[in-house]
Amino acid sequence: MAPFRRGTKGRGGSALRGRGSTVGRGRGRGRGGSNSAAANGPKSTFYSTRVEEARQDNSENDQAITEESVDEEVSLHDSIEDDADLAAVSLVKPYHTLLRSLDQNVRHDQPPLKKRRLAQEHGFHGSLHLSPATEIGQPDGGKDLDFAEEPELEGNISPNEPGEDDSFDPEIDDLHDYFYKHFTAVDEKALTACAKDAAESRWTTQRSVIQSKWKLFSASYKSLSIASEIAKRKMFTIKDFQLKHKLESNVKPRLPSDNGLNGILASSIFTYQDLLFCDRVPSVASDLRTLTCLHILNHIFKTRDRIIKNNAHLSKADTTEDMEYRDQGFTRPKVLIILPTRQTCLKMVDSIISLCEPEQQENKKRFQDSYSQTDDDFSPDKPEDFRELFGGNDDDMFRLGMKFTRKTVKYFSQFYNSDIILASPLGLRMAIGTEDSKKQDHDFLSSIEILIVDQIDALLMQNWEHVEYIFDHLNLQPKETHGCDFSRVRNWYLDGNARLLRQTVVLTAYNTPEINRLFGHSMLNIAGKVKICKESYEGAMLDFGVQVRQTFSRYDAPDLPADPDARFKYFTTAIVPSLTKFSRAHSAQGQRILVFIPSYMDFVRVRNFFASATSTQNISFGSISEYTSVRDVARARSHFFSGRHSLLLYTGRAHHFRRYLLRGVQKVIMYALPENPLFYREIVDGYLSRSVSEGKIDVTDASVRSVFSKWDILKLERIVGTKRCTAMIKERTGDTFDFL
C-alpha cells in the first residue's frame, strides 16, 4: 500500500485516489497512491505475453509494477466470541488532565477571549476566525470548494438561536425517552464497569432467528447482561419512535411497512444500539435511508432544543443560584454519515430534506450542481447493484457539512458549525490530514454521537485503510478548545468514554472479515449491539443458464498469515501445470481461459510469475486490472477473443468498477473466491453462457475451477450455500468437490 500523501487539490485528482482511473473524478480510485506513471512521466506498459516478444526492444525501459505483500486478517467465524482481541477502551481519565492538556494549546501571548455571556444579543461569540478545515487540501491557503465562506462559531449552539415551538418538556417527557436514557441518565458506575468489560473483551451474547430468514446476533457487556432483552425488542409505530412533533406529521406517508425485519431494525436504531445489517440490497435501500435519516434528525432536533432551553434557563436564573446543565460535547457535529459516492450522498440528503421540510435551504443550487448528475450512459447489461452505486455522480471524493436552524438548512457549512457531516472515506481522510502534518485536525470528530456507514461493502473496493483511519480518530479528546464551554460538557466526554456512548449503524450487502472486525473492535456501545445476517444461503452457483461443471479445490493453510503463500503455492503447483498441458493440446484451436483474481496484490504476484517462470513460457496471456488504461483493456479483450492470448488475468476491482462483458471465455479459474457472490454468477454464468450461445464452445467443455481454504468460509457460504459450505470445510476424505 502506498504511503498516505496529501493531495494538491481539495477536489478532483488526488494522490490518495487509488487503483483505476487517474482522472480527477470517476470510478476506480480508492486504494492508495495515484498512478505513478501519470505523475512521473510517460506511462509504463507491462507486456505480459510472449506473443509480443518482437516489441521487447521498444519496451526495455518499461517498468513492471513491483510485487506487494498483504497480510489479510480473516475471521473463520462471524460471531463476536471469536474476536478474542477486542479493541481496548481507555478507562476513566481525570477531569483535570483534560483541562491541563487543553490549556497547553492556548496561546498565552495573546489577550484572552471574552467569556460567553448567555444574554448577549449576537449569535457569534469570541473572536472570528476561519476553521482550519478551510485550508484542508489547500497547501497555498486557497479556497476550499467543499465549504462556504463563514466564520467558525464558538461553542455548540448559539444561546439566542430559537428552538422548536412544541410541547417537548425535558423535565417530563425525558423520563421514558431513549435519547434521555442513553445520553443524559448515564450511570457513572455502570459506565466505568462497561469500560473495563470493553478493555477485557467481556461480552454476553444471544442468538435468535427472525421469520426463519435472518439470524440475529446480539451482544452486551457482561456487567449489564442485556443481550437477551435486545433480541426481544421490536417497535414500529410513530409513538415507539419518540419523535419530535415536527417530524411526526412528515414521516407518516413515508414510513416503510412493517414486514417484521423493519421492526427489528427500527428497534435497534431508535434505541441507540449499534447495528450491523448484512443484507442491504437495492430493494430495501430506500426504507433503510428513511429509518436512519429519521433517527438522526430526531437526535439533532432533540440535542439542539435541549441546549437552547437550558440556555434560556441559565439566562433567567439568579446569578447566585448554583445551576449546572451537562448537555453538550466538545464540538457541534453530532452525526457522521460515510458514503461511497456523491450520488449516494445526494440520495441521503434528499431523504433528510423530505423528512424535515425546512422553509429555507441555503446553497441549495450549489449543492445540486456539485452532486447531481443525470447523464448516465450504462449499457442494458449492467446489473441493478451497479446502477444503484454508480448511477449519477460517482465521484468518491467529497465532504459536506449541514447546519440546521429552526427554519433553515445550510449546505457546505464549516465542519465546526455543522450538525451533520456527510463524506466519503477519501474526502474525510484528506480533511483530517496526515500524521506528520502540522495542520492535522480531527477535533470535529470528537463529539460524534451517531455514525452511519451505508454500503460499506462498496468501501471495501475503495481504500479500506481510510475507513479504519476514520474509526481510529472518532471520539478522541480535542487538541484545541474551539470555544467549548466545559461547564456544559457531559462528564463521559471529559472522562474519555464518548466512544462507549456512540451509536454506529453499518449497512452492507454481505459480511466480510474486515467488516466483522469493525463490529468486534469499534462498535462498543453500552446499549448493546446487534448483527443481522441471512439465516442461510442457497448459493450463487445454482440456476445457471447453462449446466457447466463447477470444481472447488481446497488447500490447507496452517494460519491466516500463511494463507496468501499457501494459495500461491497451490496455484503454481496444482493448477498451472494443467494449464500448460491444456495450452499445448489446444494451441491450434485457440482455447481461452479466464483467471479471476480478486486481490490486486495477488494479481501482481501471479502476473509476474507468468511473465518470468520457465514453466509458463508457452502460455501467451494478457491482463486487465483497475490500473489498465482503456486502450490496453480494448487490446487485451480483442487478443483474448481472437485467441491470440490463451489466458487472461482479470482483477476483482476491475470487474467491480467496470463490469466488462468479456467474450470468448471457455474456462474460468478462480484464484480466490469473490466477496460479492454476484461476481461469481456474472463471471461464470454470464461469460460461459454467452460463449455457449455464440457457439464458441460446447457446453460439455465449459468449466470453472475455484480455489479456497478454511479461511474463506464467509465467501464460500454465499457461493455454494450454507449446507454445502459446512461439509466442504469439514470434509477430511478429499479436497476436491465437483458440482454439475
mmCIF file of C-alpha atoms in Angstrom, residues 365-652:
data_model
loop_
_atom_site.group_PDB
_atom_site.id
_atom_site.type_symbol
_atom_site.label_atom_id
_atom_site.label_comp_id
_atom_site.label_asym_id
_atom_site.label_seq_id
_atom_site.Cartn_x
_atom_site.Cartn_y
_atom_site.Cartn_z
ATOM 1 C CA LYS A 365 -28.328 25.304 -6.078
ATOM 2 C CA ARG A 366 -24.637 24.933 -5.398
ATOM 3 C CA PHE A 367 -25.287 21.570 -3.784
ATOM 4 C CA GLN A 368 -27.404 20.357 -6.698
ATOM 5 C CA ASP A 369 -24.809 21.487 -9.227
ATOM 6 C CA SER A 370 -21.990 19.764 -7.322
ATOM 7 C CA TYR A 371 -23.706 16.470 -6.546
ATOM 8 C CA SER A 372 -26.433 15.893 -9.119
ATOM 9 C CA GLN A 373 -25.798 14.287 -12.493
ATOM 10 C CA THR A 374 -28.325 12.615 -14.783
ATOM 11 C CA ASP A 375 -26.402 11.726 -17.943
ATOM 12 C CA ASP A 376 -25.928 8.012 -17.263
ATOM 13 C CA ASP A 377 -24.849 6.029 -20.301
ATOM 14 C CA PHE A 378 -24.907 2.499 -18.922
ATOM 15 C CA SER A 379 -25.406 -0.363 -21.317
ATOM 16 C CA PRO A 380 -28.513 -2.529 -20.792
ATOM 17 C CA ASP A 381 -26.449 -5.434 -19.445
ATOM 18 C CA LYS A 382 -25.337 -3.588 -16.267
ATOM 19 C CA PRO A 383 -26.850 -5.172 -13.104
ATOM 20 C CA GLU A 384 -29.061 -3.387 -10.596
ATOM 21 C CA ASP A 385 -26.455 -3.058 -7.854
ATOM 22 C CA PHE A 386 -24.025 -1.462 -10.330
ATOM 23 C CA ARG A 387 -26.639 1.066 -11.457
ATOM 24 C CA GLU A 388 -27.508 1.977 -7.876
ATOM 25 C CA LEU A 389 -23.882 2.519 -6.856
ATOM 26 C CA PHE A 390 -22.505 4.231 -9.971
ATOM 27 C CA GLY A 391 -25.599 5.939 -11.320
ATOM 28 C CA GLY A 392 -25.429 9.733 -11.342
ATOM 29 C CA ASN A 393 -22.339 11.431 -9.932
ATOM 30 C CA ASP A 394 -19.961 8.602 -8.981
ATOM 31 C CA ASP A 395 -17.138 10.806 -7.664
ATOM 32 C CA ASP A 396 -15.686 9.249 -4.496
ATOM 33 C CA MET A 397 -14.024 12.425 -3.201
ATOM 34 C CA PHE A 398 -16.412 14.684 -1.260
ATOM 35 C CA ARG A 399 -17.266 16.095 2.156
ATOM 36 C CA LEU A 400 -20.309 18.129 3.109
ATOM 37 C CA GLY A 401 -21.400 19.905 6.273
ATOM 38 C CA MET A 402 -25.081 20.549 7.028
ATOM 39 C CA LYS A 403 -26.269 23.025 9.641
ATOM 40 C CA PHE A 404 -29.834 23.078 10.983
ATOM 41 C CA THR A 405 -31.678 26.017 12.498
ATOM 42 C CA ARG A 406 -35.367 26.290 13.289
ATOM 43 C CA LYS A 407 -36.402 27.124 9.721
ATOM 44 C CA THR A 408 -33.267 26.731 7.642
ATOM 45 C CA VAL A 409 -30.852 24.086 6.424
ATOM 46 C CA LYS A 410 -27.462 25.297 5.259
ATOM 47 C CA TYR A 411 -25.254 23.251 2.928
ATOM 48 C CA PHE A 412 -21.448 23.488 2.850
ATOM 49 C CA SER A 413 -21.260 24.810 6.403
ATOM 50 C CA GLN A 414 -17.886 24.666 8.126
ATOM 51 C CA PHE A 415 -17.413 21.376 9.976
ATOM 52 C CA TYR A 416 -17.306 23.090 13.376
ATOM 53 C CA ASN A 417 -20.591 24.865 12.566
ATOM 54 C CA SER A 418 -22.311 21.728 11.243
ATOM 55 C CA ASP A 419 -24.729 19.306 12.845
ATOM 56 C CA ILE A 420 -24.253 16.573 10.234
ATOM 57 C CA ILE A 421 -21.146 15.711 8.229
ATOM 58 C CA LEU A 422 -21.521 13.594 5.088
ATOM 59 C CA ALA A 423 -18.303 12.414 3.453
ATOM 60 C CA SER A 424 -16.548 9.673 1.564
ATOM 61 C CA PRO A 425 -13.599 7.948 3.274
ATOM 62 C CA LEU A 426 -11.177 9.677 0.920
ATOM 63 C CA GLY A 427 -12.733 13.100 1.437
ATOM 64 C CA LEU A 428 -12.734 12.787 5.209
ATOM 65 C CA ARG A 429 -9.204 11.397 5.306
ATOM 66 C CA MET A 430 -7.982 14.417 3.378
ATOM 67 C CA ALA A 431 -9.905 16.686 5.747
ATOM 68 C CA ILE A 432 -8.185 15.147 8.763
ATOM 69 C CA GLY A 433 -4.714 15.306 7.233
ATOM 70 C CA THR A 434 -1.622 13.178 7.695
ATOM 71 C CA GLU A 435 0.004 12.161 10.943
ATOM 72 C CA ASP A 436 3.077 14.292 10.289
ATOM 73 C CA SER A 437 1.114 17.301 9.109
ATOM 74 C CA LYS A 438 1.075 20.429 11.253
ATOM 75 C CA LYS A 439 -2.470 21.067 10.107
ATOM 76 C CA GLN A 440 -3.846 17.676 11.078
ATOM 77 C CA ASP A 441 -7.280 18.250 12.578
ATOM 78 C CA HIS A 442 -9.728 15.633 13.784
ATOM 79 C CA ASP A 443 -11.309 17.604 16.615
ATOM 80 C CA PHE A 444 -14.548 17.896 14.622
ATOM 81 C CA LEU A 445 -14.961 14.132 15.129
ATOM 82 C CA SER A 446 -14.574 14.355 18.917
ATOM 83 C CA SER A 447 -18.307 14.637 19.672
ATOM 84 C CA ILE A 448 -19.855 12.330 17.076
ATOM 85 C CA GLU A 449 -22.789 10.560 18.739
ATOM 86 C CA ILE A 450 -24.265 8.755 15.708
ATOM 87 C CA LEU A 451 -22.195 7.190 12.926
ATOM 88 C CA ILE A 452 -23.916 5.856 9.796
ATOM 89 C CA VAL A 453 -21.897 3.869 7.229
ATOM 90 C CA ASP A 454 -24.005 2.960 4.196
ATOM 91 C CA GLN A 455 -22.887 0.474 1.534
ATOM 92 C CA ILE A 456 -19.712 -0.338 3.411
ATOM 93 C CA ASP A 457 -19.190 -3.278 1.040
ATOM 94 C CA ALA A 458 -18.556 -0.706 -1.703
ATOM 95 C CA LEU A 459 -15.984 0.985 0.539
ATOM 96 C CA LEU A 460 -14.038 -2.275 0.584
ATOM 97 C CA MET A 461 -13.372 -1.647 -3.109
ATOM 98 C CA GLN A 462 -12.013 1.811 -2.311
ATOM 99 C CA ASN A 463 -9.236 2.295 0.240
ATOM 100 C CA TRP A 464 -10.152 0.362 3.356
ATOM 101 C CA GLU A 465 -7.298 1.985 5.259
ATOM 102 C CA HIS A 466 -9.201 5.272 5.091
ATOM 103 C CA VAL A 467 -12.199 3.670 6.802
ATOM 104 C CA GLU A 468 -10.059 2.239 9.586
ATOM 105 C CA TYR A 469 -8.269 5.569 9.960
ATOM 106 C CA ILE A 470 -11.584 7.394 10.433
ATOM 107 C CA PHE A 471 -12.779 4.898 13.046
ATOM 108 C CA ASP A 472 -9.492 5.284 14.914
ATOM 109 C CA HIS A 473 -9.940 9.075 15.113
ATOM 110 C CA LEU A 474 -13.534 9.133 16.304
ATOM 111 C CA ASN A 475 -14.342 10.475 19.783
ATOM 112 C CA LEU A 476 -10.800 11.413 20.681
ATOM 113 C CA GLN A 477 -10.307 14.284 23.082
ATOM 114 C CA PRO A 478 -9.722 17.511 21.145
ATOM 115 C CA LYS A 479 -6.386 19.253 20.806
ATOM 116 C CA GLU A 480 -7.950 22.725 20.922
ATOM 117 C CA THR A 481 -10.920 24.173 22.790
ATOM 118 C CA HIS A 482 -12.823 25.575 19.779
ATOM 119 C CA GLY A 483 -14.769 27.880 22.103
ATOM 120 C CA CYS A 484 -16.080 24.980 24.174
ATOM 121 C CA ASP A 485 -17.886 25.769 27.443
ATOM 122 C CA PHE A 486 -16.574 22.958 29.634
ATOM 123 C CA SER A 487 -19.180 23.628 32.300
ATOM 124 C CA ARG A 488 -21.753 22.321 29.807
ATOM 125 C CA VAL A 489 -19.828 19.271 28.545
ATOM 126 C CA ARG A 490 -21.162 15.890 29.610
ATOM 127 C CA ASN A 491 -18.973 14.063 32.111
ATOM 128 C CA TRP A 492 -18.459 11.000 29.954
ATOM 129 C CA TYR A 493 -16.947 13.224 27.270
ATOM 130 C CA LEU A 494 -14.496 14.636 29.793
ATOM 131 C CA ASP A 495 -13.623 11.159 31.030
ATOM 132 C CA GLY A 496 -12.788 9.933 27.528
ATOM 133 C CA ASN A 497 -15.668 7.451 27.325
ATOM 134 C CA ALA A 498 -17.538 9.024 24.411
ATOM 135 C CA ARG A 499 -16.997 6.028 22.122
ATOM 136 C CA LEU A 500 -18.923 3.876 24.598
ATOM 137 C CA LEU A 501 -21.981 6.086 24.043
ATOM 138 C CA ARG A 502 -21.604 6.488 20.268
ATOM 139 C CA GLN A 503 -24.123 4.622 18.140
ATOM 140 C CA THR A 504 -22.735 3.007 14.977
ATOM 141 C CA VAL A 505 -25.015 1.765 12.188
ATOM 142 C CA VAL A 506 -23.304 -0.189 9.387
ATOM 143 C CA LEU A 507 -25.229 -1.337 6.309
ATOM 144 C CA THR A 508 -23.730 -3.841 3.876
ATOM 145 C CA ALA A 509 -24.865 -6.317 1.239
ATOM 146 C CA TYR A 510 -22.695 -9.064 2.738
ATOM 147 C CA ASN A 511 -20.386 -9.647 5.666
ATOM 148 C CA THR A 512 -16.609 -9.836 5.389
ATOM 149 C CA PRO A 513 -13.756 -10.326 7.877
ATOM 150 C CA GLU A 514 -12.904 -6.617 7.664
ATOM 151 C CA ILE A 515 -16.480 -5.584 8.480
ATOM 152 C CA ASN A 516 -16.671 -8.221 11.165
ATOM 153 C CA ARG A 517 -13.570 -6.750 12.744
ATOM 154 C CA LEU A 518 -15.225 -3.340 12.960
ATOM 155 C CA PHE A 519 -18.187 -4.973 14.665
ATOM 156 C CA GLY A 520 -15.929 -6.523 17.264
ATOM 157 C CA HIS A 521 -13.367 -3.774 17.756
ATOM 158 C CA SER A 522 -15.066 -0.451 17.054
ATOM 159 C CA MET A 523 -18.733 -0.932 17.961
ATOM 160 C CA LEU A 524 -18.574 -0.673 21.758
ATOM 161 C CA ASN A 525 -21.938 0.828 22.663
ATOM 162 C CA ILE A 526 -23.153 0.385 26.256
ATOM 163 C CA ALA A 527 -26.686 -0.029 24.848
ATOM 164 C CA GLY A 528 -25.507 -3.230 23.165
ATOM 165 C CA LYS A 529 -25.058 -4.209 19.549
ATOM 166 C CA VAL A 530 -26.925 -6.301 17.009
ATOM 167 C CA LYS A 531 -25.781 -8.119 13.875
ATOM 168 C CA ILE A 532 -28.412 -9.320 11.400
ATOM 169 C CA CYS A 533 -27.466 -11.675 8.574
ATOM 170 C CA LYS A 534 -29.260 -14.145 6.354
ATOM 171 C CA GLU A 535 -30.178 -17.355 8.134
ATOM 172 C CA SER A 536 -28.885 -19.428 5.234
ATOM 173 C CA TYR A 537 -27.720 -19.056 1.632
ATOM 174 C CA GLU A 538 -28.918 -21.193 -1.260
ATOM 175 C CA GLY A 539 -25.738 -20.428 -3.168
ATOM 176 C CA ALA A 540 -24.851 -18.270 -6.172
ATOM 177 C CA MET A 541 -23.721 -21.375 -8.072
ATOM 178 C CA LEU A 542 -27.290 -22.552 -8.659
ATOM 179 C CA ASP A 543 -29.675 -21.977 -11.574
ATOM 180 C CA PHE A 544 -27.167 -21.034 -14.256
ATOM 181 C CA GLY A 545 -28.251 -20.546 -17.853
ATOM 182 C CA VAL A 546 -26.104 -23.497 -18.893
ATOM 183 C CA GLN A 547 -25.128 -26.543 -16.889
ATOM 184 C CA VAL A 548 -21.358 -26.295 -16.500
ATOM 185 C CA ARG A 549 -19.010 -28.310 -14.372
ATOM 186 C CA GLN A 550 -18.019 -26.431 -11.212
ATOM 187 C CA THR A 551 -14.985 -27.687 -9.288
ATOM 188 C CA PHE A 552 -13.869 -26.384 -5.897
ATOM 189 C CA SER A 553 -10.352 -27.255 -4.740
ATOM 190 C CA ARG A 554 -9.399 -26.847 -1.102
ATOM 191 C CA TYR A 555 -5.869 -26.241 0.087
ATOM 192 C CA ASP A 556 -4.556 -26.161 3.644
ATOM 193 C CA ALA A 557 -3.180 -23.053 5.308
ATOM 194 C CA PRO A 558 -1.931 -23.531 8.888
ATOM 195 C CA ASP A 559 -2.818 -19.990 9.924
ATOM 196 C CA LEU A 560 -4.123 -16.763 8.459
ATOM 197 C CA PRO A 561 -0.770 -15.045 7.752
ATOM 198 C CA ALA A 562 0.340 -18.101 5.787
ATOM 199 C CA ASP A 563 -2.791 -18.185 3.623
ATOM 200 C CA PRO A 564 -1.563 -15.991 0.698
ATOM 201 C CA ASP A 565 1.629 -18.018 0.305
ATOM 202 C CA ALA A 566 -0.233 -21.315 0.598
ATOM 203 C CA ARG A 567 -2.704 -20.191 -2.073
ATOM 204 C CA PHE A 568 0.062 -19.141 -4.458
ATOM 205 C CA LYS A 569 1.955 -22.392 -3.924
ATOM 206 C CA TYR A 570 -1.171 -24.450 -4.621
ATOM 207 C CA PHE A 571 -1.940 -22.453 -7.745
ATOM 208 C CA THR A 572 1.564 -22.768 -9.207
ATOM 209 C CA THR A 573 1.993 -26.454 -8.359
ATOM 210 C CA ALA A 574 -1.513 -27.877 -8.873
ATOM 211 C CA ILE A 575 -3.223 -25.620 -11.420
ATOM 212 C CA VAL A 576 -0.511 -24.079 -13.610
ATOM 213 C CA PRO A 577 0.799 -27.491 -14.846
ATOM 214 C CA SER A 578 -2.697 -28.377 -16.030
ATOM 215 C CA LEU A 579 -2.946 -25.009 -17.790
ATOM 216 C CA THR A 580 0.364 -25.670 -19.550
ATOM 217 C CA LYS A 581 -0.785 -29.081 -20.774
ATOM 218 C CA PHE A 582 -4.138 -27.657 -21.828
ATOM 219 C CA SER A 583 -2.471 -24.827 -23.738
ATOM 220 C CA ARG A 584 -0.205 -27.217 -25.654
ATOM 221 C CA ALA A 585 -3.033 -29.593 -26.501
ATOM 222 C CA HIS A 586 -5.367 -26.866 -27.748
ATOM 223 C CA SER A 587 -2.949 -24.299 -29.143
ATOM 224 C CA ALA A 588 -4.351 -24.681 -32.658
ATOM 225 C CA GLN A 589 -7.976 -24.267 -31.526
ATOM 226 C CA GLY A 590 -7.179 -21.118 -29.551
ATOM 227 C CA GLN A 591 -8.621 -22.162 -26.192
ATOM 228 C CA ARG A 592 -9.255 -19.204 -23.869
ATOM 229 C CA ILE A 593 -9.029 -19.360 -20.078
ATOM 230 C CA LEU A 594 -10.031 -16.534 -17.745
ATOM 231 C CA VAL A 595 -8.179 -16.341 -14.395
ATOM 232 C CA PHE A 596 -10.149 -14.204 -11.936
ATOM 233 C CA ILE A 597 -8.031 -12.724 -9.104
ATOM 234 C CA PRO A 598 -9.945 -10.629 -6.526
ATOM 235 C CA SER A 599 -6.885 -9.047 -4.870
ATOM 236 C CA TYR A 600 -4.613 -6.693 -6.791
ATOM 237 C CA MET A 601 -1.645 -7.831 -4.722
ATOM 238 C CA ASP A 602 -2.251 -11.435 -5.761
ATOM 239 C CA PHE A 603 -2.728 -10.245 -9.334
ATOM 240 C CA VAL A 604 0.749 -8.662 -9.404
ATOM 241 C CA ARG A 605 2.270 -11.812 -7.963
ATOM 242 C CA VAL A 606 0.573 -14.119 -10.470
ATOM 243 C CA ARG A 607 1.261 -11.835 -13.415
ATOM 244 C CA ASN A 608 4.956 -11.666 -12.595
ATOM 245 C CA PHE A 609 5.043 -15.442 -12.304
ATOM 246 C CA PHE A 610 3.518 -15.944 -15.759
ATOM 247 C CA ALA A 611 5.924 -13.400 -17.211
ATOM 248 C CA SER A 612 9.118 -14.885 -15.771
ATOM 249 C CA ALA A 613 8.644 -18.575 -14.954
ATOM 250 C CA THR A 614 10.055 -21.104 -17.398
ATOM 251 C CA SER A 615 7.062 -23.396 -16.899
ATOM 252 C CA THR A 616 4.734 -20.795 -18.438
ATOM 253 C CA GLN A 617 6.845 -19.759 -21.429
ATOM 254 C CA ASN A 618 4.432 -21.432 -23.855
ATOM 255 C CA ILE A 619 1.406 -19.592 -22.476
ATOM 256 C CA SER A 620 0.506 -16.288 -24.083
ATOM 257 C CA PHE A 621 -1.516 -14.142 -21.729
ATOM 258 C CA GLY A 622 -2.961 -10.686 -21.254
ATOM 259 C CA SER A 623 -4.159 -8.832 -18.169
ATOM 260 C CA ILE A 624 -6.869 -6.380 -17.126
ATOM 261 C CA SER A 625 -6.698 -4.628 -13.772
ATOM 262 C CA GLU A 626 -8.140 -1.458 -12.287
ATOM 263 C CA TYR A 627 -4.976 0.331 -13.414
ATOM 264 C CA THR A 628 -5.139 -0.768 -17.054
ATOM 265 C CA SER A 629 -5.828 2.053 -19.495
ATOM 266 C CA VAL A 630 -8.850 1.985 -21.790
ATOM 267 C CA ARG A 631 -6.639 1.374 -24.786
ATOM 268 C CA ASP A 632 -4.824 -1.545 -23.173
ATOM 269 C CA VAL A 633 -8.117 -3.019 -21.974
ATOM 270 C CA ALA A 634 -9.514 -2.957 -25.508
ATOM 271 C CA ARG A 635 -6.355 -4.598 -26.854
ATOM 272 C CA ALA A 636 -6.361 -7.310 -24.162
ATOM 273 C CA ARG A 637 -10.036 -8.115 -24.785
ATOM 274 C CA SER A 638 -9.503 -8.252 -28.544
ATOM 275 C CA HIS A 639 -6.460 -10.516 -28.328
ATOM 276 C CA PHE A 640 -8.242 -12.810 -25.888
ATOM 277 C CA PHE A 641 -11.372 -13.073 -28.050
ATOM 278 C CA SER A 642 -9.358 -13.763 -31.197
ATOM 279 C CA GLY A 643 -7.311 -16.460 -29.472
ATOM 280 C CA ARG A 644 -4.015 -14.626 -29.698
ATOM 281 C CA HIS A 645 -3.942 -14.762 -25.899
ATOM 282 C CA SER A 646 -4.920 -18.106 -24.475
ATOM 283 C CA LEU A 647 -5.147 -16.770 -20.933
ATOM 284 C CA LEU A 648 -6.459 -13.517 -19.437
ATOM 285 C CA LEU A 649 -5.789 -12.306 -15.873
ATOM 286 C CA TYR A 650 -8.724 -10.255 -14.542
ATOM 287 C CA THR A 651 -8.941 -8.480 -11.168
ATOM 288 C CA GLY A 652 -11.937 -8.178 -8.855
#
